[in-house]
Amino acid sequence: MKKILVVGSVGIDDIETPFGRVERVPGGSAIYFSLAASMFSKVNFVGVAGTDFPNDIIELMKTRGIDIKGFEIVEGKTFRWSGRYHSDMDNRDTLLTELNVFENFKPKLPEEYKDSEIVFLANIHPELQLDVLNSVHKPELVISDTMNFWIDSVPEKIVEVVRRSDIFIINDSELCMMTGESNFLAASDRMLEECSLLKAIVVKMGKFGIYATDGKEEFFLPAFPLRQVVDPTGAGDSLAGGFTGYLAKTGDYSFANIKKACVYGSITASYSVNDFSISGLKEFDLDDIESEYDIFKKLTTF
Ligand code: AMP
């Protein structure tokens, strides 16, 4: 089993969906990612929170075996984000983004983190993603993610991150935004052309599933069919957590195994959206995941 080093946001969110409104709930890309990935493999966590971050989440991370030596708690307020979903749950308006303690954060990696075989650069300022990338020794696999907030503000820095990544995981609309293409397939081709180190690109399309390509082969997977989605926040990070966790568990980075990792990522995301915030990721186990893997197989075989 390989170890995953993750850097990303740690947040306190206010979320409104057609199912209700919750305030000051735990969130952040690295929190969702690590709770999801820890179902499959060992996670070394790098992030920062203020003294207002709930202690029970730190305890939950410990019970999941997540190494939190790189999780700093500093005087001040945790990153804050607030979003409101439209009735279709596909689109959301960001109402607030406050960097708070992230503004002066310089990641300090514990020495033993530097040998992590897999590095996951979750959604956060690309400068911080690059800082981490510059501090690790020689990872076998670098996977990165980002979002519109950073594409709007520091696009050239994101390209620098993707140029140093093996796999780029991104939303279809954000990929189009980055490349200037209006079609996500053309956008994927463009990204693979421009970033020659990329071995694969994985495009998240919400309820329409996942598209992945390595430039030679293409793969489409529907989303796991759910009758009800309560809160899509963190679905992309949970998907990335299940995806990366499976690659770490198997140590196989071939495109054939990337396809399987998409299935595990998709199942993990389906748990996340069942409830508000990280609640959907609290209680599920590998047996549940395996039985859903079989359901997925039946659904997509013809
Ligand atoms: P997702 O739904 O996958 O986009 O992830 C939502 C999570 O990302 C929320 O819990 C937020 O706290 C966090 N988030 C929102 N905006 C940003 C940002 N600009 N940088 C880093 N994390 C963010």
Short mmCIF file of C-alpha atoms and ligand atoms in Angstrom, two decimals:
data_model
loop_
_atom_site.label_atom_id
_atom_site.label_comp_id
_atom_site.label_asym_id
_atom_site.label_seq_id
_atom_site.Cartn_x
_atom_site.Cartn_y
_atom_site.Cartn_z
CA MET A 1 0.00 0.00 0.00
CA LYS A 2 1.29 3.44 -0.97
CA LYS A 3 1.04 6.55 1.22
CA ILE A 4 -0.82 9.62 0.00
CA LEU A 5 0.27 13.12 0.95
CA VAL A 6 -2.59 15.60 0.60
CA VAL A 7 -2.56 19.38 0.83
CA GLY A 8 -5.77 21.34 0.46
CA SER A 9 -8.31 23.51 2.20
CA VAL A 10 -9.74 23.00 5.68
CA GLY A 11 -12.92 24.97 5.99
CA ILE A 12 -16.01 25.90 7.90
CA ASP A 13 -18.95 26.11 5.48
CA ASP A 14 -22.51 27.44 5.35
CA ILE A 15 -24.50 25.43 2.81
CA GLU A 16 -27.98 25.84 1.42
CA THR A 17 -29.61 23.17 -0.77
CA PRO A 18 -33.28 22.43 -1.54
CA PHE A 19 -33.09 20.06 1.49
CA GLY A 20 -32.24 22.76 4.01
CA ARG A 21 -29.56 25.05 5.32
CA VAL A 22 -26.65 24.24 7.63
CA GLU A 23 -24.24 26.72 9.19
CA ARG A 24 -20.65 26.42 10.39
CA VAL A 25 -20.24 22.81 9.30
CA PRO A 26 -16.82 21.22 8.59
CA GLY A 27 -15.62 21.30 5.00
CA GLY A 28 -12.64 21.97 2.79
CA SER A 29 -11.13 19.94 -0.03
CA ALA A 30 -8.47 18.24 2.12
CA ILE A 31 -11.01 17.23 4.79
CA TYR A 32 -13.38 15.58 2.31
CA PHE A 33 -10.47 14.04 0.41
CA SER A 34 -8.73 12.54 3.42
CA LEU A 35 -11.89 11.08 4.99
CA ALA A 36 -12.66 9.41 1.64
CA ALA A 37 -9.11 8.23 0.82
CA SER A 38 -8.51 6.86 4.32
CA MET A 39 -11.09 4.13 3.60
CA PHE A 40 -8.54 2.65 1.18
CA SER A 41 -5.05 3.67 2.29
CA LYS A 42 -2.76 5.72 4.52
CA VAL A 43 -3.06 9.52 4.31
CA ASN A 44 -0.52 12.15 5.41
CA PHE A 45 -2.40 15.40 5.92
CA VAL A 46 -1.11 18.95 5.34
CA GLY A 47 -3.38 21.91 6.07
CA VAL A 48 -4.18 24.73 8.45
CA ALA A 49 -7.19 25.65 10.57
CA GLY A 50 -7.95 28.33 13.12
CA THR A 51 -8.78 27.69 16.76
CA ASP A 52 -12.50 27.69 15.83
CA PHE A 53 -12.19 24.37 13.90
CA PRO A 54 -14.25 21.61 15.58
CA ASN A 55 -12.16 19.17 17.58
CA ASP A 56 -14.48 16.21 16.90
CA ILE A 57 -13.42 16.28 13.23
CA ILE A 58 -9.78 16.07 14.24
CA GLU A 59 -10.70 13.11 16.46
CA LEU A 60 -12.58 11.50 13.55
CA MET A 61 -9.49 11.92 11.35
CA LYS A 62 -7.38 10.21 14.01
CA THR A 63 -9.78 7.27 14.26
CA ARG A 64 -9.49 6.90 10.46
CA GLY A 65 -5.72 6.57 10.86
CA ILE A 66 -5.02 9.86 9.07
CA ASP A 67 -1.59 11.23 10.02
CA ILE A 68 -2.22 14.80 11.21
CA LYS A 69 1.32 15.81 12.12
CA GLY A 70 1.16 18.26 9.19
CA PHE A 71 -2.20 19.73 10.30
CA GLU A 72 -1.49 23.08 11.95
CA ILE A 73 -3.95 24.82 14.24
CA VAL A 74 -3.06 28.50 14.52
CA GLU A 75 -4.53 31.54 16.26
CA GLY A 76 -7.24 33.03 14.04
CA LYS A 77 -10.26 32.04 11.97
CA THR A 78 -10.53 28.94 9.76
CA PHE A 79 -11.09 29.33 5.98
CA ARG A 80 -14.79 30.13 5.40
CA TRP A 81 -16.92 29.30 2.40
CA SER A 82 -20.64 29.60 1.81
CA GLY A 83 -22.65 28.29 -1.13
CA ARG A 84 -26.25 28.04 -2.29
CA TYR A 85 -27.34 25.32 -4.72
CA HIS A 86 -29.94 25.80 -7.43
CA SER A 87 -32.93 23.44 -7.48
CA ASP A 88 -31.26 21.17 -10.08
CA MET A 89 -28.26 20.72 -7.69
CA ASP A 90 -25.93 21.08 -10.70
CA ASN A 91 -25.15 24.73 -10.24
CA ARG A 92 -24.34 26.72 -7.15
CA ASP A 93 -23.62 30.30 -6.23
CA THR A 94 -20.64 30.99 -4.02
CA LEU A 95 -21.81 33.53 -1.47
CA LEU A 96 -18.59 33.91 0.50
CA THR A 97 -14.92 32.91 0.35
CA GLU A 98 -12.69 34.09 3.21
CA LEU A 99 -9.11 32.79 3.22
CA ASN A 100 -8.43 33.74 6.87
CA VAL A 101 -5.57 31.57 8.24
CA PHE A 102 -4.75 30.39 4.69
CA GLU A 103 -3.56 33.88 3.86
CA ASN A 104 -0.25 33.45 5.70
CA PHE A 105 0.06 29.67 5.51
CA LYS A 106 3.40 28.15 4.52
CA PRO A 107 3.16 24.35 4.50
CA LYS A 108 5.81 22.70 6.66
CA LEU A 109 6.14 19.02 5.80
CA PRO A 110 7.12 16.60 8.57
CA GLU A 111 10.28 14.83 7.38
CA GLU A 112 8.59 11.42 7.00
CA TYR A 113 5.88 12.89 4.73
CA LYS A 114 8.50 13.73 2.11
CA ASP A 115 8.75 10.10 0.99
CA SER A 116 5.00 9.71 0.34
CA GLU A 117 4.64 7.82 -2.93
CA ILE A 118 1.52 9.70 -4.06
CA VAL A 119 0.93 13.45 -3.77
CA PHE A 120 -2.60 14.80 -4.07
CA LEU A 121 -2.80 18.56 -4.59
CA ALA A 122 -6.40 19.27 -3.59
CA ASN A 123 -8.16 22.50 -4.39
CA ILE A 124 -6.27 25.38 -2.72
CA HIS A 125 -4.06 28.30 -3.82
CA PRO A 126 -1.75 26.86 -6.52
CA GLU A 127 1.25 28.51 -4.82
CA LEU A 128 0.66 26.23 -1.84
CA GLN A 129 0.31 23.23 -4.18
CA LEU A 130 3.69 24.16 -5.73
CA ASP A 131 5.28 24.67 -2.28
CA VAL A 132 4.35 21.11 -1.35
CA LEU A 133 5.49 19.73 -4.69
CA ASN A 134 8.86 21.45 -4.18
CA SER A 135 9.24 19.93 -0.71
CA VAL A 136 8.65 16.24 -1.47
CA HIS A 137 11.44 13.89 -2.56
CA LYS A 138 10.40 11.87 -5.60
CA PRO A 139 6.73 10.88 -5.64
CA GLU A 140 5.65 8.08 -7.98
CA LEU A 141 2.41 9.86 -8.83
CA VAL A 142 1.23 13.48 -8.61
CA ILE A 143 -2.50 14.19 -8.95
CA SER A 144 -3.93 17.71 -8.93
CA ASP A 145 -7.32 19.41 -8.71
CA THR A 146 -8.48 23.04 -8.69
CA MET A 147 -11.61 25.20 -9.03
CA ASN A 148 -12.99 28.31 -10.77
CA PHE A 149 -11.95 30.64 -7.91
CA TRP A 150 -8.25 29.99 -8.68
CA ILE A 151 -8.72 29.72 -12.46
CA ASP A 152 -10.16 33.25 -12.30
CA SER A 153 -7.43 34.68 -10.10
CA VAL A 154 -4.13 32.85 -10.89
CA PRO A 155 -4.59 30.84 -14.13
CA GLU A 156 -0.89 30.72 -15.07
CA LYS A 157 0.02 29.22 -11.67
CA ILE A 158 -2.49 26.41 -12.19
CA VAL A 159 -0.96 25.55 -15.55
CA GLU A 160 2.41 25.32 -13.76
CA VAL A 161 0.89 22.80 -11.32
CA VAL A 162 -0.74 20.73 -14.07
CA ARG A 163 2.52 20.69 -16.07
CA ARG A 164 4.10 18.92 -13.07
CA SER A 165 1.21 16.48 -12.54
CA ASP A 166 0.67 12.92 -13.79
CA ILE A 167 -3.11 13.05 -13.47
CA PHE A 168 -5.36 16.12 -13.51
CA ILE A 169 -8.86 15.78 -12.02
CA ILE A 170 -11.20 18.63 -12.90
CA ASN A 171 -14.86 19.57 -13.52
CA ASP A 172 -15.96 19.75 -17.15
CA SER A 173 -16.95 23.44 -16.91
CA GLU A 174 -13.70 24.37 -15.16
CA LEU A 175 -11.64 22.47 -17.74
CA CYS A 176 -13.43 24.41 -20.51
CA MET A 177 -12.78 27.65 -18.61
CA MET A 178 -9.07 26.83 -18.35
CA THR A 179 -8.57 25.92 -21.99
CA GLY A 180 -11.00 28.36 -23.63
CA GLU A 181 -12.73 25.41 -25.35
CA SER A 182 -16.51 25.02 -25.11
CA ASN A 183 -16.48 21.22 -25.53
CA PHE A 184 -14.98 19.17 -22.69
CA LEU A 185 -13.59 16.48 -25.03
CA ALA A 186 -11.75 19.10 -27.08
CA ALA A 187 -10.67 20.71 -23.81
CA SER A 188 -9.26 17.37 -22.56
CA ASP A 189 -7.29 16.91 -25.80
CA ARG A 190 -5.95 20.45 -25.51
CA MET A 191 -4.86 19.95 -21.90
CA LEU A 192 -3.06 16.68 -22.74
CA GLU A 193 -1.27 18.41 -25.61
CA GLU A 194 -0.19 21.38 -23.50
CA CYS A 195 0.91 19.40 -20.46
CA SER A 196 3.14 16.68 -21.84
CA LEU A 197 3.81 14.96 -18.48
CA LEU A 198 0.10 14.25 -17.98
CA LYS A 199 -0.62 10.53 -18.18
CA ALA A 200 -4.37 10.97 -17.82
CA ILE A 201 -7.10 13.50 -17.33
CA VAL A 202 -10.21 12.71 -15.30
CA VAL A 203 -13.22 14.96 -15.92
CA LYS A 204 -15.93 15.15 -13.26
CA MET A 205 -19.39 15.80 -14.64
CA GLY A 206 -21.61 15.68 -11.54
CA LYS A 207 -24.73 13.60 -12.13
CA PHE A 208 -23.50 12.79 -15.66
CA GLY A 209 -20.56 10.81 -14.31
CA ILE A 210 -16.90 10.74 -15.25
CA TYR A 211 -14.87 10.91 -18.45
CA ALA A 212 -11.22 9.82 -18.45
CA THR A 213 -8.60 9.64 -21.16
CA ASP A 214 -4.88 9.08 -21.50
CA GLY A 215 -4.87 10.46 -25.05
CA LYS A 216 -5.13 6.98 -26.56
CA GLU A 217 -8.06 5.36 -24.81
CA GLU A 218 -11.30 6.95 -23.58
CA PHE A 219 -13.59 5.90 -20.74
CA PHE A 220 -17.08 7.01 -19.75
CA LEU A 221 -18.73 6.07 -16.46
CA PRO A 222 -22.21 7.17 -15.36
CA ALA A 223 -22.67 8.53 -11.86
CA PHE A 224 -23.86 5.97 -9.33
CA PRO A 225 -27.68 6.22 -9.65
CA LEU A 226 -29.11 8.03 -6.62
CA ARG A 227 -32.77 8.87 -6.09
CA GLN A 228 -31.88 11.71 -3.75
CA VAL A 229 -28.92 14.06 -3.40
CA VAL A 230 -28.98 16.06 -0.16
CA ASP A 231 -25.77 18.09 -0.46
CA PRO A 232 -23.30 17.91 -3.39
CA THR A 233 -20.62 19.90 -1.51
CA GLY A 234 -17.35 18.00 -1.52
CA ALA A 235 -18.55 15.40 -4.04
CA GLY A 236 -15.56 16.15 -6.27
CA ASP A 237 -13.08 15.93 -3.39
CA SER A 238 -14.66 12.68 -2.14
CA LEU A 239 -14.50 11.27 -5.66
CA ALA A 240 -10.83 12.22 -5.84
CA GLY A 241 -10.31 10.62 -2.40
CA GLY A 242 -11.84 7.28 -3.42
CA PHE A 243 -10.02 7.43 -6.77
CA THR A 244 -6.58 8.18 -5.30
CA GLY A 245 -7.16 5.85 -2.34
CA TYR A 246 -7.78 2.95 -4.71
CA LEU A 247 -4.67 3.73 -6.78
CA ALA A 248 -2.66 3.86 -3.53
CA LYS A 249 -4.13 0.58 -2.29
CA THR A 250 -3.27 -1.25 -5.53
CA GLY A 251 -0.06 0.61 -6.50
CA ASP A 252 -1.08 0.18 -10.15
CA TYR A 253 -1.25 3.44 -12.15
CA SER A 254 -2.11 1.90 -15.54
CA PHE A 255 -5.06 3.32 -17.46
CA ALA A 256 -6.92 0.00 -16.93
CA ASN A 257 -6.63 0.53 -13.18
CA ILE A 258 -7.43 4.26 -13.46
CA LYS A 259 -10.81 3.16 -14.88
CA LYS A 260 -11.43 0.99 -11.80
CA ALA A 261 -10.33 3.88 -9.59
CA CYS A 262 -13.01 6.03 -11.28
CA VAL A 263 -15.61 3.46 -10.19
CA TYR A 264 -14.38 3.50 -6.57
CA GLY A 265 -14.24 7.29 -6.63
CA SER A 266 -17.76 7.53 -7.94
CA ILE A 267 -19.11 5.18 -5.25
CA THR A 268 -17.30 7.16 -2.54
CA ALA A 269 -18.80 10.42 -3.86
CA SER A 270 -22.27 8.86 -3.73
CA TYR A 271 -21.87 8.42 0.05
CA SER A 272 -20.73 11.99 0.46
CA VAL A 273 -23.80 13.54 -1.20
CA ASN A 274 -26.24 11.49 0.89
CA ASP A 275 -26.04 13.98 3.75
CA PHE A 276 -24.85 17.51 4.57
CA SER A 277 -21.15 18.32 4.96
CA ILE A 278 -18.94 15.32 5.78
CA SER A 279 -21.72 13.34 7.54
CA GLY A 280 -22.16 10.98 4.57
CA LEU A 281 -18.47 9.99 4.80
CA LYS A 282 -18.64 9.08 8.48
CA GLU A 283 -20.22 5.67 8.21
CA PHE A 284 -19.44 3.36 5.36
CA ASP A 285 -17.02 0.53 4.95
CA LEU A 286 -15.16 -1.40 2.31
CA ASP A 287 -17.82 -4.17 2.24
CA ASP A 288 -20.47 -1.59 1.27
CA ILE A 289 -18.17 -0.23 -1.39
CA GLU A 290 -17.49 -3.69 -2.83
CA SER A 291 -21.20 -4.51 -3.08
CA GLU A 292 -21.80 -1.22 -4.88
CA TYR A 293 -18.90 -2.03 -7.20
CA ASP A 294 -20.81 -5.17 -8.24
CA ILE A 295 -24.00 -3.13 -8.75
CA PHE A 296 -22.04 -0.72 -10.94
CA LYS A 297 -20.70 -3.59 -13.01
CA LYS A 298 -24.21 -4.94 -13.66
CA LEU A 299 -25.46 -1.46 -14.52
CA THR A 300 -22.83 -0.79 -17.12
CA THR A 301 -22.42 -4.20 -18.79
CA PHE A 302 -24.28 -4.92 -22.00
P1 AMP B 1 -16.43 20.96 -4.00
O1 AMP B 1 -17.90 20.85 -3.76
O2 AMP B 1 -15.78 19.67 -4.40
O3 AMP B 1 -16.07 22.11 -4.89
O4 AMP B 1 -15.75 21.29 -2.58
C1 AMP B 1 -16.37 22.12 -1.66
C2 AMP B 1 -15.40 22.46 -0.54
O5 AMP B 1 -14.34 23.26 -1.07
C3 AMP B 1 -16.07 23.25 0.55
O6 AMP B 1 -16.08 22.48 1.74
C4 AMP B 1 -15.25 24.54 0.68
O7 AMP B 1 -14.86 24.80 2.02
C5 AMP B 1 -14.02 24.30 -0.18
N1 AMP B 1 -13.71 25.48 -1.01
C6 AMP B 1 -14.57 26.37 -1.55
N2 AMP B 1 -13.93 27.33 -2.24
C7 AMP B 1 -12.60 27.02 -2.14
C8 AMP B 1 -11.39 27.64 -2.63
N3 AMP B 1 -11.43 28.74 -3.37
N4 AMP B 1 -10.22 27.04 -2.33
C9 AMP B 1 -10.18 25.93 -1.59
N5 AMP B 1 -11.27 25.31 -1.10
C10 AMP B 1 -12.47 25.84 -1.36
#
